[in-house]
């Protein structure tokens, strides 16, 4: 996992500089953590209590810098597409109040002002949390992790803004933070081309927001798993990964609210690299995230199809070469019907990418066989009718 948004805890303390903070005077500025059950209860009562669940969506990185890039595609721009769609879906629920840190225009003005005016307070916040964290480690309340996915360090000013997001969330009663990212290995071309899949990072179980964050992550992970494979990177292949040093999810136990950081996949994956399908993929990723959040709050989203690309208006004829929305829709449809990938294959080997390949042909033939149709591996009139009859 590459991350310019991350900072190892030991390095983060370089912000403090000459700030006069004594170890003995360190006092936590983090409110008492909210449990998953308390958060669910707040959601259930929101319409009568008038207290909505406050969600902060954080599209990864800065408006004009940071994040990975590949062949002219920039993570920081791609996650904005997902964030916009996710915010729209969540905002439609009257029980939620949704905030975002930035848009295509730049930082949300409230955050831009907060970062500028609150720099000194944020530095003290980091210093205090670091000292308190060290005390917890010495007392044995938290065990420092020795094995984590390597993270790149961030520039001090960038990391300070990330801590500023945490401080703002604590001060403004945010109940849930959702960070959106697209991954990269940071290694050579061979490693880049051999690594794929998604993962969700959550705080260490010893952190105040750790347990609730995992409970939020689990249904989101399940929904995303319907259309994507788990990361193949060691440690990340656990799917839901606990981490102590990611600022976004509360390094130094600096967040009261549950926080999840979703790595939707690796930027080198074909589904992210084709204009023809990328917006469809972004819409689906946002949709599955939204459904996962609703599942956590025990009010599943009212849906008639497993993906917003369905039902699809199928076009007969030979499949398109390269990426196409119809191929993506077909892969999703066959997945929902239990035919994709075919037996013996995984989503890692046969990703839902929008690109027609042998996996797609084999799965379509299996569907055709189940309907006693000629196994052409293409969408003809009979197959089109069968797909429509199946509700996809």
GROMACS .gro file of C-alpha atoms in nm:
model
  392
    1UNK     CA    1   0.000   0.000   0.000
    2UNK     CA    2   0.141   0.337  -0.098
    3UNK     CA    3   0.017   0.632   0.094
    4UNK     CA    4   0.121   0.990   0.086
    5UNK     CA    5  -0.176   1.035   0.316
    6UNK     CA    6  -0.012   0.823   0.581
    7UNK     CA    7   0.258   0.888   0.831
    8UNK     CA    8   0.430   0.653   1.067
    9UNK     CA    9   0.357   0.756   1.421
   10UNK     CA   10   0.721   0.810   1.510
   11UNK     CA   11   0.767   1.061   1.229
   12UNK     CA   12   0.447   1.253   1.297
   13UNK     CA   13   0.592   1.409   1.612
   14UNK     CA   14   0.828   1.622   1.403
   15UNK     CA   15   0.539   1.869   1.373
   16UNK     CA   16   0.576   1.980   1.730
   17UNK     CA   17   0.903   2.166   1.685
   18UNK     CA   18   0.946   2.424   1.959
   19UNK     CA   19   0.592   2.393   2.086
   20UNK     CA   20   0.609   2.393   2.469
   21UNK     CA   21   0.428   2.073   2.560
   22UNK     CA   22   0.538   1.883   2.869
   23UNK     CA   23   0.477   1.511   2.887
   24UNK     CA   24   0.309   1.541   3.225
   25UNK     CA   25   0.067   1.806   3.097
   26UNK     CA   26  -0.057   1.608   2.799
   27UNK     CA   27  -0.433   1.581   2.806
   28UNK     CA   28  -0.652   1.403   2.557
   29UNK     CA   29  -0.858   1.625   2.330
   30UNK     CA   30  -1.046   1.323   2.196
   31UNK     CA   31  -1.405   1.275   2.319
   32UNK     CA   32  -1.513   0.938   2.450
   33UNK     CA   33  -1.540   0.691   2.164
   34UNK     CA   34  -1.886   0.593   2.048
   35UNK     CA   35  -1.969   0.223   2.025
   36UNK     CA   36  -2.129   0.056   1.726
   37UNK     CA   37  -2.450  -0.007   1.919
   38UNK     CA   38  -2.469   0.357   2.032
   39UNK     CA   39  -2.422   0.472   1.675
   40UNK     CA   40  -2.693   0.237   1.553
   41UNK     CA   41  -2.925   0.361   1.828
   42UNK     CA   42  -2.861   0.722   1.725
   43UNK     CA   43  -2.952   0.631   1.368
   44UNK     CA   44  -3.273   0.458   1.476
   45UNK     CA   45  -3.384   0.763   1.677
   46UNK     CA   46  -3.267   1.029   1.430
   47UNK     CA   47  -3.607   1.120   1.288
   48UNK     CA   48  -3.762   1.174   1.631
   49UNK     CA   49  -3.462   1.308   1.823
   50UNK     CA   50  -3.357   1.554   1.555
   51UNK     CA   51  -2.996   1.439   1.594
   52UNK     CA   52  -2.880   1.303   1.263
   53UNK     CA   53  -2.585   1.070   1.214
   54UNK     CA   54  -2.303   1.293   1.091
   55UNK     CA   55  -2.084   1.134   0.824
   56UNK     CA   56  -1.761   1.282   0.689
   57UNK     CA   57  -1.645   1.158   0.348
   58UNK     CA   58  -1.276   1.217   0.282
   59UNK     CA   59  -1.164   1.172  -0.081
   60UNK     CA   60  -0.798   1.076  -0.050
   61UNK     CA   61  -0.518   1.329  -0.075
   62UNK     CA   62  -0.498   1.699  -0.152
   63UNK     CA   63  -0.683   1.888  -0.427
   64UNK     CA   64  -0.374   1.932  -0.643
   65UNK     CA   65  -0.111   1.693  -0.512
   66UNK     CA   66  -0.053   1.354  -0.358
   67UNK     CA   67  -0.177   1.007  -0.430
   68UNK     CA   68  -0.076   0.762  -0.693
   69UNK     CA   69  -0.093   0.810  -1.069
   70UNK     CA   70  -0.060   0.578  -1.366
   71UNK     CA   71  -0.075   0.645  -1.739
   72UNK     CA   72  -0.226   0.987  -1.688
   73UNK     CA   73  -0.484   0.877  -1.431
   74UNK     CA   74  -0.468   1.041  -1.087
   75UNK     CA   75  -0.602   0.880  -0.773
   76UNK     CA   76  -0.694   1.215  -0.617
   77UNK     CA   77  -0.924   1.287  -0.913
   78UNK     CA   78  -1.067   0.936  -0.945
   79UNK     CA   79  -1.180   0.918  -0.582
   80UNK     CA   80  -1.371   1.245  -0.621
   81UNK     CA   81  -1.604   1.066  -0.864
   82UNK     CA   82  -1.673   0.799  -0.603
   83UNK     CA   83  -1.708   1.055  -0.323
   84UNK     CA   84  -1.962   1.262  -0.515
   85UNK     CA   85  -2.181   0.960  -0.586
   86UNK     CA   86  -2.149   0.823  -0.231
   87UNK     CA   87  -2.236   1.160  -0.078
   88UNK     CA   88  -2.540   1.184  -0.302
   89UNK     CA   89  -2.671   0.843  -0.201
   90UNK     CA   90  -2.613   0.896   0.172
   91UNK     CA   91  -2.757   1.249   0.167
   92UNK     CA   92  -3.085   1.113   0.032
   93UNK     CA   93  -3.135   0.943   0.370
   94UNK     CA   94  -3.297   1.195   0.609
   95UNK     CA   95  -3.123   1.029   0.904
   96UNK     CA   96  -2.780   1.134   0.774
   97UNK     CA   97  -2.600   1.466   0.760
   98UNK     CA   98  -2.313   1.432   0.514
   99UNK     CA   99  -1.995   1.639   0.486
  100UNK     CA  100  -1.702   1.615   0.244
  101UNK     CA  101  -1.354   1.759   0.290
  102UNK     CA  102  -1.309   1.860  -0.073
  103UNK     CA  103  -1.474   1.875  -0.413
  104UNK     CA  104  -1.353   1.925  -0.767
  105UNK     CA  105  -1.319   2.296  -0.682
  106UNK     CA  106  -1.075   2.232  -0.397
  107UNK     CA  107  -1.096   2.215  -0.020
  108UNK     CA  108  -1.433   2.269   0.139
  109UNK     CA  109  -1.398   2.634   0.256
  110UNK     CA  110  -1.465   2.536   0.617
  111UNK     CA  111  -1.171   2.296   0.613
  112UNK     CA  112  -0.943   2.538   0.430
  113UNK     CA  113  -1.008   2.798   0.700
  114UNK     CA  114  -0.974   2.544   0.980
  115UNK     CA  115  -0.637   2.421   0.855
  116UNK     CA  116  -0.502   2.776   0.831
  117UNK     CA  117  -0.633   2.913   1.160
  118UNK     CA  118  -0.586   2.599   1.368
  119UNK     CA  119  -0.231   2.496   1.277
  120UNK     CA  120  -0.084   2.562   1.621
  121UNK     CA  121  -0.370   2.385   1.799
  122UNK     CA  122  -0.336   2.087   1.568
  123UNK     CA  123   0.036   2.063   1.644
  124UNK     CA  124  -0.043   2.057   2.016
  125UNK     CA  125  -0.314   1.800   1.950
  126UNK     CA  126  -0.060   1.570   1.782
  127UNK     CA  127   0.195   1.621   2.060
  128UNK     CA  128  -0.055   1.543   2.334
  129UNK     CA  129  -0.191   1.234   2.160
  130UNK     CA  130   0.159   1.101   2.099
  131UNK     CA  131   0.251   1.134   2.466
  132UNK     CA  132  -0.073   0.971   2.576
  133UNK     CA  133  -0.019   0.691   2.327
  134UNK     CA  134   0.331   0.627   2.462
  135UNK     CA  135   0.189   0.605   2.814
  136UNK     CA  136  -0.070   0.350   2.702
  137UNK     CA  137   0.203   0.141   2.540
  138UNK     CA  138   0.415   0.151   2.856
  139UNK     CA  139   0.116   0.050   3.069
  140UNK     CA  140   0.036  -0.234   2.831
  141UNK     CA  141  -0.303  -0.092   2.734
  142UNK     CA  142  -0.194  -0.095   2.368
  143UNK     CA  143   0.058  -0.328   2.210
  144UNK     CA  144   0.267  -0.168   1.938
  145UNK     CA  145   0.236  -0.356   1.611
  146UNK     CA  146   0.555  -0.490   1.458
  147UNK     CA  147   0.400  -0.612   1.133
  148UNK     CA  148   0.199  -0.372   0.920
  149UNK     CA  149   0.168  -0.299   0.552
  150UNK     CA  150   0.450  -0.053   0.474
  151UNK     CA  151   0.327   0.303   0.433
  152UNK     CA  152   0.502   0.592   0.265
  153UNK     CA  153   0.554   0.901   0.476
  154UNK     CA  154   0.381   1.229   0.407
  155UNK     CA  155   0.514   1.580   0.398
  156UNK     CA  156   0.471   1.748   0.735
  157UNK     CA  157   0.217   2.001   0.607
  158UNK     CA  158   0.005   1.729   0.446
  159UNK     CA  159   0.015   1.508   0.754
  160UNK     CA  160  -0.076   1.806   0.971
  161UNK     CA  161  -0.388   1.866   0.762
  162UNK     CA  162  -0.483   1.501   0.806
  163UNK     CA  163  -0.458   1.540   1.181
  164UNK     CA  164  -0.657   1.859   1.136
  165UNK     CA  165  -0.937   1.653   0.979
  166UNK     CA  166  -0.934   1.427   1.286
  167UNK     CA  167  -0.943   1.725   1.523
  168UNK     CA  168  -1.226   1.886   1.325
  169UNK     CA  169  -1.420   1.558   1.334
  170UNK     CA  170  -1.377   1.534   1.712
  171UNK     CA  171  -1.487   1.895   1.765
  172UNK     CA  172  -1.787   1.877   1.532
  173UNK     CA  173  -1.951   1.559   1.652
  174UNK     CA  174  -1.878   1.350   1.345
  175UNK     CA  175  -2.009   0.998   1.396
  176UNK     CA  176  -1.839   0.819   1.107
  177UNK     CA  177  -1.549   0.893   0.872
  178UNK     CA  178  -1.512   0.722   0.534
  179UNK     CA  179  -1.180   0.771   0.354
  180UNK     CA  180  -1.172   0.681  -0.016
  181UNK     CA  181  -0.855   0.570  -0.195
  182UNK     CA  182  -0.718   0.377  -0.490
  183UNK     CA  183  -0.406   0.178  -0.416
  184UNK     CA  184  -0.059   0.131  -0.558
  185UNK     CA  185   0.227  -0.094  -0.456
  186UNK     CA  186   0.495   0.168  -0.489
  187UNK     CA  187   0.721  -0.102  -0.635
  188UNK     CA  188   0.844  -0.187  -0.982
  189UNK     CA  189   0.633  -0.270  -1.284
  190UNK     CA  190   0.636  -0.644  -1.212
  191UNK     CA  191   0.492  -0.595  -0.862
  192UNK     CA  192   0.243  -0.342  -0.991
  193UNK     CA  193   0.115  -0.580  -1.255
  194UNK     CA  194   0.085  -0.875  -1.017
  195UNK     CA  195  -0.105  -0.698  -0.737
  196UNK     CA  196  -0.477  -0.633  -0.738
  197UNK     CA  197  -0.786  -0.624  -0.521
  198UNK     CA  198  -0.945  -0.412  -0.251
  199UNK     CA  199  -0.896  -0.382   0.123
  200UNK     CA  200  -1.040  -0.179   0.409
  201UNK     CA  201  -0.813  -0.037   0.679
  202UNK     CA  202  -0.947   0.009   1.032
  203UNK     CA  203  -0.785   0.131   1.355
  204UNK     CA  204  -0.607  -0.105   1.590
  205UNK     CA  205  -0.847  -0.294   1.816
  206UNK     CA  206  -0.680  -0.128   2.115
  207UNK     CA  207  -0.780   0.219   1.996
  208UNK     CA  208  -1.100   0.372   2.127
  209UNK     CA  209  -1.262   0.369   1.784
  210UNK     CA  210  -1.115   0.034   1.679
  211UNK     CA  211  -1.398  -0.206   1.756
  212UNK     CA  212  -1.674   0.012   1.612
  213UNK     CA  213  -1.469   0.081   1.299
  214UNK     CA  214  -1.437  -0.290   1.229
  215UNK     CA  215  -1.811  -0.336   1.275
  216UNK     CA  216  -1.871  -0.064   1.016
  217UNK     CA  217  -1.612  -0.212   0.780
  218UNK     CA  218  -1.752  -0.566   0.777
  219UNK     CA  219  -2.078  -0.501   0.585
  220UNK     CA  220  -1.901  -0.261   0.347
  221UNK     CA  221  -1.642  -0.530   0.280
  222UNK     CA  222  -1.915  -0.785   0.212
  223UNK     CA  223  -2.087  -0.556  -0.041
  224UNK     CA  224  -1.768  -0.467  -0.225
  225UNK     CA  225  -1.674  -0.834  -0.229
  226UNK     CA  226  -1.969  -0.898  -0.458
  227UNK     CA  227  -1.795  -0.713  -0.741
  228UNK     CA  228  -1.424  -0.722  -0.654
  229UNK     CA  229  -1.156  -0.956  -0.522
  230UNK     CA  230  -0.969  -0.903  -0.196
  231UNK     CA  231  -0.619  -0.758  -0.226
  232UNK     CA  232  -0.341  -1.001  -0.311
  233UNK     CA  233  -0.080  -0.800  -0.119
  234UNK     CA  234   0.045  -0.980   0.195
  235UNK     CA  235  -0.131  -0.860   0.513
  236UNK     CA  236  -0.377  -0.666   0.296
  237UNK     CA  237  -0.508  -1.003   0.180
  238UNK     CA  238  -0.682  -1.026   0.518
  239UNK     CA  239  -0.939  -0.795   0.362
  240UNK     CA  240  -1.006  -0.587   0.671
  241UNK     CA  241  -0.669  -0.472   0.801
  242UNK     CA  242  -0.600  -0.324   1.144
  243UNK     CA  243  -0.340  -0.048   1.149
  244UNK     CA  244  -0.191   0.180   1.415
  245UNK     CA  245  -0.005   0.434   1.204
  246UNK     CA  246  -0.252   0.558   0.944
  247UNK     CA  247  -0.346   0.913   1.038
  248UNK     CA  248  -0.677   0.891   0.853
  249UNK     CA  249  -0.816   0.625   1.085
  250UNK     CA  250  -0.676   0.772   1.404
  251UNK     CA  251  -0.300   0.733   1.458
  252UNK     CA  252  -0.214   0.784   1.828
  253UNK     CA  253  -0.577   0.706   1.912
  254UNK     CA  254  -0.669   1.052   1.783
  255UNK     CA  255  -1.029   0.989   1.671
  256UNK     CA  256  -1.345   0.931   1.870
  257UNK     CA  257  -1.561   0.828   1.574
  258UNK     CA  258  -1.533   0.504   1.379
  259UNK     CA  259  -1.319   0.553   1.070
  260UNK     CA  260  -1.260   0.327   0.771
  261UNK     CA  261  -1.016   0.374   0.486
  262UNK     CA  262  -1.124   0.194   0.171
  263UNK     CA  263  -0.865   0.102  -0.089
  264UNK     CA  264  -1.096   0.020  -0.380
  265UNK     CA  265  -0.829  -0.159  -0.580
  266UNK     CA  266  -0.498  -0.093  -0.751
  267UNK     CA  267  -0.470   0.186  -1.003
  268UNK     CA  268  -0.309  -0.053  -1.252
  269UNK     CA  269  -0.624  -0.268  -1.268
  270UNK     CA  270  -0.796  -0.243  -1.609
  271UNK     CA  271  -1.129  -0.135  -1.459
  272UNK     CA  272  -0.973   0.196  -1.356
  273UNK     CA  273  -0.786   0.266  -1.679
  274UNK     CA  274  -1.058   0.287  -1.943
  275UNK     CA  275  -1.272   0.596  -1.985
  276UNK     CA  276  -1.544   0.380  -2.141
  277UNK     CA  277  -1.610   0.199  -1.813
  278UNK     CA  278  -1.450   0.404  -1.534
  279UNK     CA  279  -1.757   0.611  -1.449
  280UNK     CA  280  -1.968   0.296  -1.437
  281UNK     CA  281  -1.714   0.133  -1.206
  282UNK     CA  282  -1.701   0.444  -0.984
  283UNK     CA  283  -2.080   0.446  -0.960
  284UNK     CA  284  -2.084   0.079  -0.861
  285UNK     CA  285  -1.811   0.120  -0.598
  286UNK     CA  286  -1.998   0.412  -0.442
  287UNK     CA  287  -2.324   0.217  -0.456
  288UNK     CA  288  -2.180  -0.089  -0.283
  289UNK     CA  289  -2.022   0.133  -0.017
  290UNK     CA  290  -2.356   0.302   0.041
  291UNK     CA  291  -2.529  -0.034   0.072
  292UNK     CA  292  -2.267  -0.149   0.322
  293UNK     CA  293  -2.321   0.160   0.537
  294UNK     CA  294  -2.696   0.102   0.531
  295UNK     CA  295  -2.642  -0.262   0.626
  296UNK     CA  296  -2.440  -0.153   0.930
  297UNK     CA  297  -2.729   0.065   1.044
  298UNK     CA  298  -2.961  -0.235   1.006
  299UNK     CA  299  -3.169  -0.065   0.739
  300UNK     CA  300  -3.059  -0.218   0.408
  301UNK     CA  301  -3.094   0.010   0.109
  302UNK     CA  302  -3.412  -0.057  -0.092
  303UNK     CA  303  -3.279  -0.219  -0.406
  304UNK     CA  304  -3.415  -0.428  -0.689
  305UNK     CA  305  -3.079  -0.516  -0.846
  306UNK     CA  306  -2.731  -0.583  -0.709
  307UNK     CA  307  -2.578  -0.309  -0.924
  308UNK     CA  308  -2.694   0.020  -1.071
  309UNK     CA  309  -2.578  -0.100  -1.413
  310UNK     CA  310  -2.862  -0.355  -1.405
  311UNK     CA  311  -3.104  -0.422  -1.559
  312UNK     CA  312  -2.913  -0.361  -1.880
  313UNK     CA  313  -3.048  -0.299  -2.229
  314UNK     CA  314  -2.853  -0.580  -2.398
  315UNK     CA  315  -2.732  -0.532  -2.752
  316UNK     CA  316  -2.709  -0.842  -2.970
  317UNK     CA  317  -2.403  -0.930  -3.171
  318UNK     CA  318  -2.034  -0.999  -3.134
  319UNK     CA  319  -1.883  -0.862  -2.817
  320UNK     CA  320  -1.693  -0.533  -2.826
  321UNK     CA  321  -1.316  -0.542  -2.825
  322UNK     CA  322  -1.153  -0.358  -2.537
  323UNK     CA  323  -1.354  -0.212  -2.252
  324UNK     CA  324  -1.730  -0.159  -2.272
  325UNK     CA  325  -2.015  -0.095  -2.032
  326UNK     CA  326  -2.208  -0.391  -2.178
  327UNK     CA  327  -1.923  -0.628  -2.093
  328UNK     CA  328  -1.905  -0.487  -1.741
  329UNK     CA  329  -2.282  -0.525  -1.705
  330UNK     CA  330  -2.265  -0.883  -1.833
  331UNK     CA  331  -1.991  -0.976  -1.587
  332UNK     CA  332  -2.188  -0.823  -1.301
  333UNK     CA  333  -2.509  -0.992  -1.418
  334UNK     CA  334  -2.347  -1.334  -1.450
  335UNK     CA  335  -2.185  -1.284  -1.109
  336UNK     CA  336  -2.523  -1.209  -0.951
  337UNK     CA  337  -2.671  -1.519  -1.116
  338UNK     CA  338  -2.389  -1.742  -0.992
  339UNK     CA  339  -2.206  -1.802  -1.320
  340UNK     CA  340  -1.912  -1.562  -1.292
  341UNK     CA  341  -1.643  -1.660  -1.251
  342UNK     CA  342  -1.686  -2.021  -1.358
  343UNK     CA  343  -1.620  -2.301  -1.111
  344UNK     CA  344  -1.255  -2.328  -1.015
  345UNK     CA  345  -1.177  -1.963  -1.084
  346UNK     CA  346  -1.169  -1.659  -0.856
  347UNK     CA  347  -1.239  -1.290  -0.901
  348UNK     CA  348  -0.865  -1.236  -0.879
  349UNK     CA  349  -0.818  -1.453  -1.188
  350UNK     CA  350  -1.138  -1.332  -1.354
  351UNK     CA  351  -1.199  -0.974  -1.239
  352UNK     CA  352  -1.509  -0.775  -1.319
  353UNK     CA  353  -1.322  -0.536  -1.545
  354UNK     CA  354  -1.548  -0.450  -1.837
  355UNK     CA  355  -1.302  -0.621  -2.072
  356UNK     CA  356  -1.416  -0.932  -2.257
  357UNK     CA  357  -1.188  -1.231  -2.205
  358UNK     CA  358  -1.202  -1.610  -2.183
  359UNK     CA  359  -1.352  -1.584  -1.834
  360UNK     CA  360  -1.646  -1.391  -1.976
  361UNK     CA  361  -1.695  -1.632  -2.266
  362UNK     CA  362  -1.685  -1.936  -2.036
  363UNK     CA  363  -1.929  -1.784  -1.788
  364UNK     CA  364  -2.173  -1.686  -2.062
  365UNK     CA  365  -2.156  -2.036  -2.208
  366UNK     CA  366  -2.233  -2.179  -1.864
  367UNK     CA  367  -2.536  -1.951  -1.840
  368UNK     CA  368  -2.648  -2.055  -2.188
  369UNK     CA  369  -2.609  -2.423  -2.098
  370UNK     CA  370  -2.825  -2.373  -1.788
  371UNK     CA  371  -3.101  -2.241  -2.015
  372UNK     CA  372  -3.047  -2.517  -2.275
  373UNK     CA  373  -2.935  -2.258  -2.530
  374UNK     CA  374  -2.667  -2.303  -2.793
  375UNK     CA  375  -2.336  -2.223  -2.624
  376UNK     CA  376  -2.213  -1.951  -2.858
  377UNK     CA  377  -2.042  -1.741  -2.594
  378UNK     CA  378  -2.205  -1.434  -2.748
  379UNK     CA  379  -2.530  -1.245  -2.688
  380UNK     CA  380  -2.777  -1.347  -2.956
  381UNK     CA  381  -3.157  -1.307  -2.954
  382UNK     CA  382  -3.221  -1.612  -2.734
  383UNK     CA  383  -2.949  -1.522  -2.484
  384UNK     CA  384  -3.070  -1.162  -2.471
  385UNK     CA  385  -3.420  -1.287  -2.394
  386UNK     CA  386  -3.289  -1.524  -2.126
  387UNK     CA  387  -3.089  -1.248  -1.955
  388UNK     CA  388  -3.392  -1.021  -1.960
  389UNK     CA  389  -3.612  -1.296  -1.821
  390UNK     CA  390  -3.357  -1.352  -1.543
  391UNK     CA  391  -3.411  -0.991  -1.439
  392UNK     CA  392  -3.071  -0.858  -1.538
   0.00000   0.00000   0.00000
